[in-house]
Amino acid sequence: MSTLSAPFFDALLEYHHRGTTPLHTPGHKGVAAPCGLEKFLTPLGLACDLPSMDGVDYLSHPRGAIAEAQRLAAELWGARETFFLVHGSTIGVQAMILSAVGPGDTLLLSRDMHLSAFNALVLSGARPAYLPGTTAAEIEAALDEHPEARALFLTSPSYYGIGRRLDGVAALCRARGVPLLVDEAHGAHLRFLPDGWLPSALTAGADLVVHSIHKTVGSLVGTAMLHVGGGAIASERVQAMLNVLQTTSPNSLLLASLDLTRRAMARDGRARFAEATERAVDLRRRLEPLALNHVEGCLIDPLRLVVSVPGMSGFDVERRLNDEFGILDEFCDGNSVVFVLGPGDPPDVSDRLVRAFESMSGGQALLPVQRGQAGAPVLHIVMTPRDAAFAKKETVTLRAARGRISGEMISVYPPGIPLVCPGELITDEVADRCAELATQRACVFAHDPTLQTIVVL
Ligand SMILES: Cc1ncc(COP(=O)(O)O)c(C=O)c1O
């Protein structure tokens, strides 16, 4: 089938045009839902909101249109096999970890993981061994220290668009028979960038790679793909784990969105991303030296723009950008704001950002900024994630929580990187960080988002 076809989307239309009387789910029967949803979805869209069935195919056991759509996606992204996901990269991360490790196994991973990776440890019963850093030398040393590790899980690029070439790490893993799993949720577009920027993990030879297609490529929110690259983990195992986690009723409009987005990328993805990259490079040049675009030893995603204004916290910059200039960034931290640029940006976006930052820096000479978010606190793991998840818990004040074992995960979203996880000691450092977070405008994911109280074991 041609790369410019959209097999799943075509299957939906074909069913619709057959004019079958739908005495089956969904309950809205393909006509205007009386709830007001029809204001969002066209009659054709509603009619094509179909369940899994012959002709349309089954996501859990694809053999028709979904299988073909996934095959075309694998071809485009350079994978051996690709799975469509309707629960975001969250489910992709969990399926890849469940495919690689089981109860009692050790998973080597970097602590800049998304919270879904920790939740995968709860599901699998595996033990985390956190990497001290992610240079090739640090990874090699960690593999030496943990010969029992059953897989290595990395997150790349980071939320700041920073990553490393993974070829060396992939070769190291292959030589030791340790599967390399990469959460590339923010890098689905890397393959379509001009040469010289951060390459995709699939190109480097990773075994399993997750892409939030919705984050940077343009499918509907919640859609993602899990790719099988190298041969360390069998596709059948991945499909089986996905079937443990995903619904048996995947929304057909979400699946169609993946199919159509893949077709659009096959058609002109490279050209669109080349143009967006050119605009982003020009914008960086105009914002220099506010734009943080270089980290020693790393490669970057040119479309992730990290900007700092001396003398202002990222939270203040975000608020002013939003209130005074009508611009909303992807996320901010104490130092900087982070923008996701892309082919769909309005044409005047560069001029507006430059004007906004000139205004915020008060017409003064733009000074180079210091990168330097506080690193992750030193970890003291007392209990496995699964044991901690099922242990008895109580809620205490932050003061009383010092020295206790956390019973919950606390993170700032985005990016959703855990500050502390269930089963870890709430050290003074962690408690101080919580107290500091409570004073910031950060969106905290915790039992008590004000962090006055914490769940402990
Ligand atoms: C690194 C990383 N991995 C996984 C995810 C989960 O992605 P999704 O929201 O598509 O489930 C996120 C979400 O922000 C993320 O930042």
Tab-separated table of C-alpha atoms and ligand atoms in Angstrom:
chain	number	residue	atom	x	y	z
A	1	MET	CA	0.000	0.000	0.000
A	2	SER	CA	1.277	3.485	-0.873
A	3	THR	CA	2.739	5.668	1.868
A	4	LEU	CA	0.287	8.334	0.744
A	5	SER	CA	-2.738	6.199	1.572
A	6	ALA	CA	-4.388	6.243	5.013
A	7	PRO	CA	-5.698	2.677	5.432
A	8	PHE	CA	-7.475	3.079	8.755
A	9	PHE	CA	-9.104	6.392	7.847
A	10	ASP	CA	-10.228	4.842	4.539
A	11	ALA	CA	-11.702	1.836	6.370
A	12	LEU	CA	-13.846	4.139	8.524
A	13	LEU	CA	-15.143	6.000	5.477
A	14	GLU	CA	-15.841	2.753	3.666
A	15	TYR	CA	-17.956	1.468	6.564
A	16	HIS	CA	-19.851	4.759	6.671
A	17	HIS	CA	-20.552	4.745	2.944
A	18	ARG	CA	-21.934	1.208	3.108
A	19	GLY	CA	-24.919	2.742	4.941
A	20	THR	CA	-25.262	-0.117	7.439
A	21	THR	CA	-27.934	0.316	10.143
A	22	PRO	CA	-25.815	0.456	13.336
A	23	LEU	CA	-27.468	-1.793	15.928
A	24	HIS	CA	-24.168	-1.823	17.774
A	25	THR	CA	-22.138	0.506	19.973
A	26	PRO	CA	-21.486	3.440	20.313
A	27	GLY	CA	-24.661	4.606	21.990
A	28	HIS	CA	-24.883	7.776	19.924
A	29	LYS	CA	-25.388	5.571	16.850
A	30	GLY	CA	-23.242	7.783	14.699
A	31	VAL	CA	-25.694	10.665	14.670
A	32	ALA	CA	-25.734	14.037	16.408
A	33	ALA	CA	-25.190	13.383	20.085
A	34	PRO	CA	-27.847	15.300	22.033
A	35	CYS	CA	-25.228	16.510	24.535
A	36	GLY	CA	-23.773	19.354	22.509
A	37	LEU	CA	-20.762	17.432	21.214
A	38	GLU	CA	-22.122	17.977	17.707
A	39	LYS	CA	-20.816	21.549	18.000
A	40	PHE	CA	-17.304	20.090	17.961
A	41	LEU	CA	-17.668	17.090	15.691
A	42	THR	CA	-19.124	17.134	12.184
A	43	PRO	CA	-21.849	14.605	11.314
A	44	LEU	CA	-19.233	12.621	9.378
A	45	GLY	CA	-16.895	12.637	12.370
A	46	LEU	CA	-19.653	11.347	14.633
A	47	ALA	CA	-20.654	8.720	12.098
A	48	CYS	CA	-17.049	7.501	11.963
A	49	ASP	CA	-16.704	7.266	15.744
A	50	LEU	CA	-16.924	3.503	15.399
A	51	PRO	CA	-16.072	0.625	17.731
A	52	SER	CA	-13.592	-2.152	16.980
A	53	MET	CA	-15.104	-4.598	14.495
A	54	ASP	CA	-14.362	-6.528	11.340
A	55	GLY	CA	-13.539	-4.166	8.528
A	56	VAL	CA	-12.433	-1.467	10.951
A	57	ASP	CA	-10.018	-3.818	12.741
A	58	TYR	CA	-8.959	-4.459	16.361
A	59	LEU	CA	-6.114	-2.562	18.031
A	60	SER	CA	-5.349	-5.489	20.343
A	61	HIS	CA	-5.196	-8.030	17.486
A	62	PRO	CA	-4.688	-6.025	14.317
A	63	ARG	CA	-4.912	-7.886	11.034
A	64	GLY	CA	-6.510	-5.407	8.640
A	65	ALA	CA	-6.577	-1.624	8.365
A	66	ILE	CA	-4.870	-0.960	11.727
A	67	ALA	CA	-2.106	-3.471	10.955
A	68	GLU	CA	-1.490	-1.762	7.629
A	69	ALA	CA	-1.576	1.740	9.146
A	70	GLN	CA	0.921	0.647	11.820
A	71	ARG	CA	3.158	-0.937	9.178
A	72	LEU	CA	3.293	2.335	7.251
A	73	ALA	CA	4.137	4.217	10.467
A	74	ALA	CA	6.977	1.772	11.204
A	75	GLU	CA	8.340	2.323	7.712
A	76	LEU	CA	8.245	6.110	8.128
A	77	TRP	CA	9.849	6.219	11.573
A	78	GLY	CA	12.422	3.541	10.731
A	79	ALA	CA	11.120	0.866	13.137
A	80	ARG	CA	10.738	-2.875	12.724
A	81	GLU	CA	7.218	-2.631	14.080
A	82	THR	CA	4.985	0.144	15.429
A	83	PHE	CA	1.997	0.125	17.775
A	84	PHE	CA	-0.629	2.866	17.888
A	85	LEU	CA	-1.495	4.104	21.390
A	86	VAL	CA	-4.645	5.918	22.496
A	87	HIS	CA	-3.537	6.526	26.086
A	88	GLY	CA	-0.519	8.685	25.324
A	89	SER	CA	3.110	7.877	25.865
A	90	THR	CA	2.101	7.034	29.416
A	91	ILE	CA	0.869	3.630	28.287
A	92	GLY	CA	3.809	3.261	25.905
A	93	VAL	CA	6.311	3.788	28.719
A	94	GLN	CA	4.464	1.306	30.883
A	95	ALA	CA	4.177	-1.308	28.143
A	96	MET	CA	7.850	-1.093	27.266
A	97	ILE	CA	8.948	-1.454	30.869
A	98	LEU	CA	6.525	-4.352	31.438
A	99	SER	CA	7.894	-5.964	28.278
A	100	ALA	CA	11.427	-5.847	29.652
A	101	VAL	CA	11.263	-6.426	33.420
A	102	GLY	CA	9.183	-8.454	35.833
A	103	PRO	CA	8.915	-8.934	39.600
A	104	GLY	CA	12.283	-8.620	41.358
A	105	ASP	CA	14.188	-7.624	38.193
A	106	THR	CA	16.417	-4.558	38.192
A	107	LEU	CA	15.720	-1.688	35.808
A	108	LEU	CA	18.497	0.861	35.307
A	109	LEU	CA	17.000	4.258	34.689
A	110	SER	CA	17.654	7.955	34.880
A	111	ARG	CA	15.771	9.933	37.492
A	112	ASP	CA	14.574	12.523	34.963
A	113	MET	CA	11.908	9.949	34.109
A	114	HIS	CA	8.250	10.860	33.646
A	115	LEU	CA	6.012	9.644	36.460
A	116	SER	CA	4.648	6.897	34.174
A	117	ALA	CA	8.013	5.102	34.431
A	118	PHE	CA	7.730	4.872	38.195
A	119	ASN	CA	4.163	3.633	37.859
A	120	ALA	CA	5.465	0.960	35.501
A	121	LEU	CA	7.749	-0.228	38.309
A	122	VAL	CA	4.694	-0.571	40.553
A	123	LEU	CA	2.948	-2.594	37.854
A	124	SER	CA	5.920	-4.817	37.062
A	125	GLY	CA	7.279	-5.311	40.570
A	126	ALA	CA	10.772	-4.440	39.330
A	127	ARG	CA	13.387	-2.562	41.354
A	128	PRO	CA	14.830	0.749	40.175
A	129	ALA	CA	18.577	1.381	40.087
A	130	TYR	CA	18.936	5.068	39.279
A	131	LEU	CA	21.819	6.250	37.112
A	132	PRO	CA	24.156	8.888	38.554
A	133	GLY	CA	24.144	10.648	35.152
A	134	THR	CA	23.579	9.912	31.482
A	135	THR	CA	26.978	10.259	29.817
A	136	ALA	CA	28.143	7.085	28.072
A	137	ALA	CA	30.831	6.665	30.757
A	138	GLU	CA	28.299	6.958	33.600
A	139	ILE	CA	25.989	4.481	31.909
A	140	GLU	CA	28.827	2.023	31.339
A	141	ALA	CA	29.875	2.298	34.986
A	142	ALA	CA	26.267	1.700	36.105
A	143	LEU	CA	25.996	-1.366	33.848
A	144	ASP	CA	29.220	-2.661	35.441
A	145	GLU	CA	27.846	-2.007	38.904
A	146	HIS	CA	24.512	-3.686	38.111
A	147	PRO	CA	25.282	-6.791	36.051
A	148	GLU	CA	21.843	-8.049	37.117
A	149	ALA	CA	20.067	-5.164	35.278
A	150	ARG	CA	17.523	-6.537	32.815
A	151	ALA	CA	17.059	-3.294	30.854
A	152	LEU	CA	18.166	0.329	30.593
A	153	PHE	CA	15.524	3.055	30.392
A	154	LEU	CA	16.450	6.569	29.271
A	155	THR	CA	14.450	9.729	28.714
A	156	SER	CA	15.638	11.733	25.727
A	157	PRO	CA	15.251	14.510	24.775
A	158	SER	CA	14.581	16.183	28.100
A	159	TYR	CA	11.729	18.615	28.571
A	160	TYR	CA	14.313	21.284	27.705
A	161	GLY	CA	14.991	19.665	24.335
A	162	ILE	CA	18.415	18.387	25.304
A	163	GLY	CA	19.773	14.932	24.568
A	164	ARG	CA	22.795	12.965	23.500
A	165	ARG	CA	23.695	10.709	20.616
A	166	LEU	CA	22.690	7.259	21.785
A	167	ASP	CA	24.648	5.156	19.257
A	168	GLY	CA	27.404	4.343	21.759
A	169	VAL	CA	24.955	3.458	24.524
A	170	ALA	CA	22.928	1.302	22.132
A	171	ALA	CA	26.085	-0.579	21.106
A	172	LEU	CA	27.046	-1.038	24.768
A	173	CYS	CA	23.613	-2.425	25.576
A	174	ARG	CA	23.653	-4.754	22.583
A	175	ALA	CA	27.056	-6.118	23.582
A	176	ARG	CA	25.739	-6.915	27.078
A	177	GLY	CA	22.327	-8.186	26.010
A	178	VAL	CA	20.566	-5.397	27.925
A	179	PRO	CA	17.583	-3.962	26.019
A	180	LEU	CA	17.656	-0.163	25.594
A	181	LEU	CA	14.278	1.502	26.142
A	182	VAL	CA	13.941	5.193	25.304
A	183	ASP	CA	11.157	7.513	26.331
A	184	GLU	CA	11.338	9.883	23.377
A	185	ALA	CA	7.909	11.331	24.126
A	186	HIS	CA	9.134	14.775	23.125
A	187	GLY	CA	11.096	13.652	20.076
A	188	ALA	CA	8.659	12.161	17.579
A	189	HIS	CA	9.713	14.865	15.104
A	190	LEU	CA	13.490	14.374	15.435
A	191	ARG	CA	13.587	12.068	12.420
A	192	PHE	CA	12.203	14.866	10.253
A	193	LEU	CA	14.692	17.570	11.257
A	194	PRO	CA	17.526	18.626	8.981
A	195	ASP	CA	20.851	16.860	9.697
A	196	GLY	CA	23.044	17.999	12.558
A	197	TRP	CA	20.458	18.235	15.314
A	198	LEU	CA	19.654	15.612	17.934
A	199	PRO	CA	19.081	12.302	16.055
A	200	SER	CA	16.229	9.965	16.977
A	201	ALA	CA	16.782	7.011	19.283
A	202	LEU	CA	15.561	4.613	16.599
A	203	THR	CA	18.356	5.788	14.313
A	204	ALA	CA	20.801	5.144	17.143
A	205	GLY	CA	19.592	1.536	17.512
A	206	ALA	CA	17.346	1.606	20.605
A	207	ASP	CA	15.186	-1.482	21.130
A	208	LEU	CA	11.902	0.179	22.147
A	209	VAL	CA	11.042	3.840	21.669
A	210	VAL	CA	7.936	5.794	22.675
A	211	HIS	CA	6.708	8.887	20.832
A	212	SER	CA	3.971	11.250	21.957
A	213	ILE	CA	2.929	11.967	18.381
A	214	HIS	CA	0.457	14.473	19.789
A	215	LYS	CA	3.132	16.558	21.504
A	216	THR	CA	5.285	17.626	18.572
A	217	VAL	CA	3.928	16.136	15.363
A	218	GLY	CA	0.285	17.114	15.452
A	219	SER	CA	-2.080	14.167	15.999
A	220	LEU	CA	-4.962	14.537	18.468
A	221	VAL	CA	-4.070	14.844	22.144
A	222	GLY	CA	-3.581	11.476	23.818
A	223	THR	CA	-2.286	9.654	20.752
A	224	ALA	CA	1.185	8.165	20.661
A	225	MET	CA	3.240	5.357	19.153
A	226	LEU	CA	5.463	2.632	20.557
A	227	HIS	CA	8.148	1.488	18.135
A	228	VAL	CA	10.145	-1.728	18.172
A	229	GLY	CA	13.632	-0.948	16.845
A	230	GLY	CA	16.362	-3.448	17.685
A	231	GLY	CA	15.620	-7.086	18.222
A	232	ALA	CA	16.130	-7.493	21.980
A	233	ILE	CA	12.418	-7.624	22.802
A	234	ALA	CA	9.918	-9.524	20.665
A	235	SER	CA	7.023	-7.558	19.175
A	236	GLU	CA	4.611	-10.241	20.417
A	237	ARG	CA	5.669	-9.523	23.994
A	238	VAL	CA	5.067	-5.793	23.486
A	239	GLN	CA	1.629	-6.389	21.980
A	240	ALA	CA	0.727	-8.687	24.889
A	241	MET	CA	1.706	-6.030	27.439
A	242	LEU	CA	-0.165	-3.336	25.546
A	243	ASN	CA	-3.202	-5.566	25.675
A	244	VAL	CA	-2.870	-5.742	29.458
A	245	LEU	CA	-2.982	-1.952	29.634
A	246	GLN	CA	-5.036	-0.519	26.777
A	247	THR	CA	-8.779	-0.373	26.310
A	248	THR	CA	-10.535	-2.866	24.040
A	249	SER	CA	-12.507	0.111	22.704
A	250	PRO	CA	-9.883	2.479	21.251
A	251	ASN	CA	-11.469	5.610	19.889
A	252	SER	CA	-11.480	5.406	16.113
A	253	LEU	CA	-11.081	9.167	15.642
A	254	LEU	CA	-7.876	9.042	17.689
A	255	LEU	CA	-6.590	6.132	15.617
A	256	ALA	CA	-7.554	7.952	12.419
A	257	SER	CA	-5.668	10.974	13.664
A	258	LEU	CA	-2.497	8.862	13.977
A	259	ASP	CA	-3.014	7.391	10.514
A	260	LEU	CA	-3.625	10.792	8.891
A	261	THR	CA	-0.766	12.468	10.738
A	262	ARG	CA	1.573	9.721	9.577
A	263	ARG	CA	0.396	10.274	6.001
A	264	ALA	CA	0.933	14.030	6.270
A	265	MET	CA	4.444	13.468	7.633
A	266	ALA	CA	5.223	11.081	4.773
A	267	ARG	CA	4.021	13.679	2.314
A	268	ASP	CA	5.866	16.783	3.456
A	269	GLY	CA	7.023	16.341	7.066
A	270	ARG	CA	10.650	16.982	6.248
A	271	ALA	CA	9.916	20.185	4.369
A	272	ARG	CA	7.607	21.523	7.089
A	273	PHE	CA	10.068	20.737	9.866
A	274	ALA	CA	12.985	22.164	7.863
A	275	GLU	CA	11.085	25.427	7.532
A	276	ALA	CA	10.128	25.446	11.234
A	277	THR	CA	13.767	24.761	12.151
A	278	GLU	CA	14.936	27.656	10.016
A	279	ARG	CA	12.478	29.999	11.766
A	280	ALA	CA	13.504	28.658	15.180
A	281	VAL	CA	17.199	29.160	14.460
A	282	ASP	CA	16.498	32.732	13.385
A	283	LEU	CA	14.454	33.344	16.540
A	284	ARG	CA	17.250	31.991	18.735
A	285	ARG	CA	19.674	34.327	17.008
A	286	ARG	CA	17.379	37.285	17.653
A	287	LEU	CA	16.892	36.333	21.309
A	288	GLU	CA	20.530	35.699	22.017
A	289	PRO	CA	21.872	35.678	24.672
A	290	LEU	CA	18.605	34.960	26.498
A	291	ALA	CA	18.105	31.696	24.656
A	292	LEU	CA	19.786	28.786	26.372
A	293	ASN	CA	20.761	26.693	23.427
A	294	HIS	CA	23.967	24.991	24.303
A	295	VAL	CA	24.842	22.401	26.900
A	296	GLU	CA	28.328	20.928	26.874
A	297	GLY	CA	28.447	17.442	25.385
A	298	CYS	CA	24.772	17.481	24.371
A	299	LEU	CA	22.765	17.942	21.212
A	300	ILE	CA	19.540	19.877	21.113
A	301	ASP	CA	16.142	19.912	19.500
A	302	PRO	CA	16.058	23.286	17.722
A	303	LEU	CA	12.295	23.557	18.210
A	304	ARG	CA	12.500	23.561	21.998
A	305	LEU	CA	13.313	27.102	22.989
A	306	VAL	CA	14.476	27.733	26.553
A	307	VAL	CA	14.641	31.377	27.533
A	308	SER	CA	15.693	33.142	30.724
A	309	VAL	CA	15.412	36.785	31.698
A	310	PRO	CA	18.056	37.862	34.213
A	311	GLY	CA	16.512	39.001	37.457
A	312	MET	CA	13.161	37.318	36.804
A	313	SER	CA	12.021	33.840	37.749
A	314	GLY	CA	10.536	31.650	35.028
A	315	PHE	CA	7.231	31.847	36.894
A	316	ASP	CA	7.227	35.658	36.655
A	317	VAL	CA	8.188	35.575	32.988
A	318	GLU	CA	5.397	33.100	32.287
A	319	ARG	CA	2.818	35.230	34.076
A	320	ARG	CA	3.808	38.409	32.232
A	321	LEU	CA	3.949	36.669	28.874
A	322	ASN	CA	0.468	35.361	29.446
A	323	ASP	CA	-1.111	38.453	31.000
A	324	GLU	CA	0.516	41.163	28.924
A	325	PHE	CA	1.391	39.486	25.652
A	326	GLY	CA	-1.209	36.728	25.283
A	327	ILE	CA	1.440	34.029	24.863
A	328	LEU	CA	1.479	30.762	26.809
A	329	ASP	CA	4.685	28.768	27.064
A	330	GLU	CA	4.859	24.968	27.477
A	331	PHE	CA	6.237	25.196	31.000
A	332	CYS	CA	8.528	27.159	33.258
A	333	ASP	CA	10.787	26.623	36.238
A	334	GLY	CA	12.591	28.885	38.653
A	335	ASN	CA	15.000	30.071	35.933
A	336	SER	CA	13.410	29.800	32.548
A	337	VAL	CA	10.409	29.408	30.288
A	338	VAL	CA	10.246	26.695	27.653
A	339	PHE	CA	8.460	27.046	24.307
A	340	VAL	CA	7.545	24.280	21.883
A	341	LEU	CA	7.929	25.665	18.362
A	342	GLY	CA	6.704	23.883	15.275
A	343	PRO	CA	5.326	24.019	11.748
A	344	GLY	CA	1.879	25.129	12.955
A	345	ASP	CA	3.047	28.338	14.666
A	346	PRO	CA	1.403	31.621	13.611
A	347	PRO	CA	3.694	33.577	11.235
A	348	ASP	CA	4.111	36.543	13.604
A	349	VAL	CA	5.205	34.451	16.592
A	350	SER	CA	8.920	35.307	16.360
A	351	ASP	CA	8.309	39.055	16.244
A	352	ARG	CA	5.886	38.860	19.164
A	353	LEU	CA	8.318	36.859	21.306
A	354	VAL	CA	11.202	39.201	20.519
A	355	ARG	CA	9.057	42.251	21.390
A	356	ALA	CA	7.872	40.616	24.621
A	357	PHE	CA	11.372	39.710	25.778
A	358	GLU	CA	12.781	43.120	24.842
A	359	SER	CA	10.043	44.700	26.889
A	360	MET	CA	10.591	42.392	29.859
A	361	SER	CA	14.321	42.941	29.926
A	362	GLY	CA	13.558	46.674	30.158
A	363	GLY	CA	15.532	47.676	27.100
A	364	GLN	CA	18.760	46.773	28.917
A	365	ALA	CA	21.487	44.902	27.169
A	366	LEU	CA	20.470	41.245	27.187
A	367	LEU	CA	22.790	39.390	29.502
A	368	PRO	CA	23.718	35.754	29.185
A	369	VAL	CA	21.966	33.636	31.757
A	370	GLN	CA	23.153	30.860	33.968
A	371	ARG	CA	21.554	27.478	33.581
A	372	GLY	CA	21.324	25.793	36.913
A	373	GLN	CA	18.149	24.259	38.159
A	374	ALA	CA	18.728	22.483	41.429
A	375	GLY	CA	19.632	18.873	40.688
A	376	ALA	CA	17.485	15.988	41.860
A	377	PRO	CA	17.800	15.343	45.615
A	378	VAL	CA	19.947	12.431	46.734
A	379	LEU	CA	17.722	9.361	46.859
A	380	HIS	CA	17.247	6.958	49.718
A	381	ILE	CA	15.160	4.059	48.508
A	382	VAL	CA	13.758	2.034	51.383
A	383	MET	CA	11.168	-0.125	49.677
A	384	THR	CA	10.336	-1.314	46.162
A	385	PRO	CA	7.792	0.781	44.280
A	386	ARG	CA	5.249	-2.046	44.362
A	387	ASP	CA	5.610	-2.730	48.096
A	388	ALA	CA	5.281	0.987	48.782
A	389	ALA	CA	2.233	1.304	46.537
A	390	PHE	CA	0.350	-1.366	48.476
A	391	ALA	CA	1.592	-0.525	52.000
A	392	LYS	CA	-0.605	1.079	54.659
A	393	LYS	CA	-0.464	4.866	54.653
A	394	GLU	CA	-1.343	7.910	56.688
A	395	THR	CA	-1.336	11.636	56.069
A	396	VAL	CA	0.899	13.864	58.214
A	397	THR	CA	2.100	17.471	58.132
A	398	LEU	CA	5.168	18.289	56.065
A	399	ARG	CA	7.108	18.914	59.279
A	400	ALA	CA	6.141	15.512	60.681
A	401	ALA	CA	6.963	13.833	57.369
A	402	ARG	CA	10.709	14.498	57.698
A	403	GLY	CA	12.485	11.193	58.134
A	404	ARG	CA	9.415	9.130	57.184
A	405	ILE	CA	8.982	6.998	54.056
A	406	SER	CA	6.926	8.657	51.363
A	407	GLY	CA	3.654	6.997	50.516
A	408	GLU	CA	3.010	9.158	47.471
A	409	MET	CA	4.644	10.602	44.412
A	410	ILE	CA	5.161	14.354	44.381
A	411	SER	CA	5.944	16.057	41.095
A	412	VAL	CA	5.537	19.362	39.322
A	413	TYR	CA	3.540	19.095	36.113
A	414	PRO	CA	4.802	19.611	33.577
A	415	PRO	CA	7.289	17.985	33.317
A	416	GLY	CA	6.020	15.311	35.727
A	417	ILE	CA	9.463	14.264	36.953
A	418	PRO	CA	9.051	12.925	40.502
A	419	LEU	CA	10.668	14.841	43.329
A	420	VAL	CA	9.976	11.941	45.635
A	421	CYS	CA	8.366	8.553	44.994
A	422	PRO	CA	6.567	6.060	47.219
A	423	GLY	CA	9.097	3.971	49.153
A	424	GLU	CA	11.711	6.763	49.320
A	425	LEU	CA	12.853	8.545	52.446
A	426	ILE	CA	11.603	12.096	52.924
A	427	THR	CA	14.972	13.599	53.733
A	428	ASP	CA	15.448	17.182	54.913
A	429	GLU	CA	16.452	18.037	51.361
A	430	VAL	CA	13.188	16.640	49.951
A	431	ALA	CA	11.099	18.321	52.653
A	432	ASP	CA	12.856	21.660	52.045
A	433	ARG	CA	12.193	21.326	48.315
A	434	CYS	CA	8.513	20.655	49.071
A	435	ALA	CA	8.348	23.752	51.290
A	436	GLU	CA	9.942	25.826	48.530
A	437	LEU	CA	7.554	24.433	45.897
A	438	ALA	CA	4.586	25.368	48.052
A	439	THR	CA	5.599	29.028	47.736
A	440	GLN	CA	5.927	28.951	43.941
A	441	ARG	CA	3.246	29.077	41.284
A	442	ALA	CA	4.096	25.544	40.194
A	443	CYS	CA	1.308	23.070	39.441
A	444	VAL	CA	2.031	20.352	41.972
A	445	PHE	CA	0.739	16.814	41.484
A	446	ALA	CA	0.344	15.444	44.998
A	447	HIS	CA	-2.337	14.285	47.395
A	448	ASP	CA	-2.271	17.842	48.838
A	449	PRO	CA	-1.128	20.260	46.094
A	450	THR	CA	-0.324	22.917	48.721
A	451	LEU	CA	2.121	20.414	50.269
A	452	GLN	CA	1.006	21.281	53.797
A	453	THR	CA	0.524	17.539	54.300
A	454	ILE	CA	2.142	14.457	52.815
A	455	VAL	CA	1.112	10.811	52.623
A	456	VAL	CA	3.654	8.563	54.365
A	457	LEU	CA	3.907	4.876	55.079
B	1	LIG	C1	9.155	12.451	29.104
B	1	LIG	C2	7.688	12.117	29.088
B	1	LIG	N1	7.321	10.827	28.929
B	1	LIG	C3	6.037	10.454	28.900
B	1	LIG	C4	5.039	11.385	29.023
B	1	LIG	C5	3.617	10.935	28.970
B	1	LIG	O1	3.091	11.345	27.750
B	1	LIG	P1	1.537	11.405	27.460
B	1	LIG	O2	1.073	12.695	28.054
B	1	LIG	O3	1.476	11.374	25.962
B	1	LIG	O4	0.914	10.237	28.097
B	1	LIG	C6	5.361	12.744	29.193
B	1	LIG	C7	4.312	13.743	29.342
B	1	LIG	O5	4.521	14.898	29.573
B	1	LIG	C8	6.727	13.112	29.226
B	1	LIG	O6	7.090	14.387	29.408
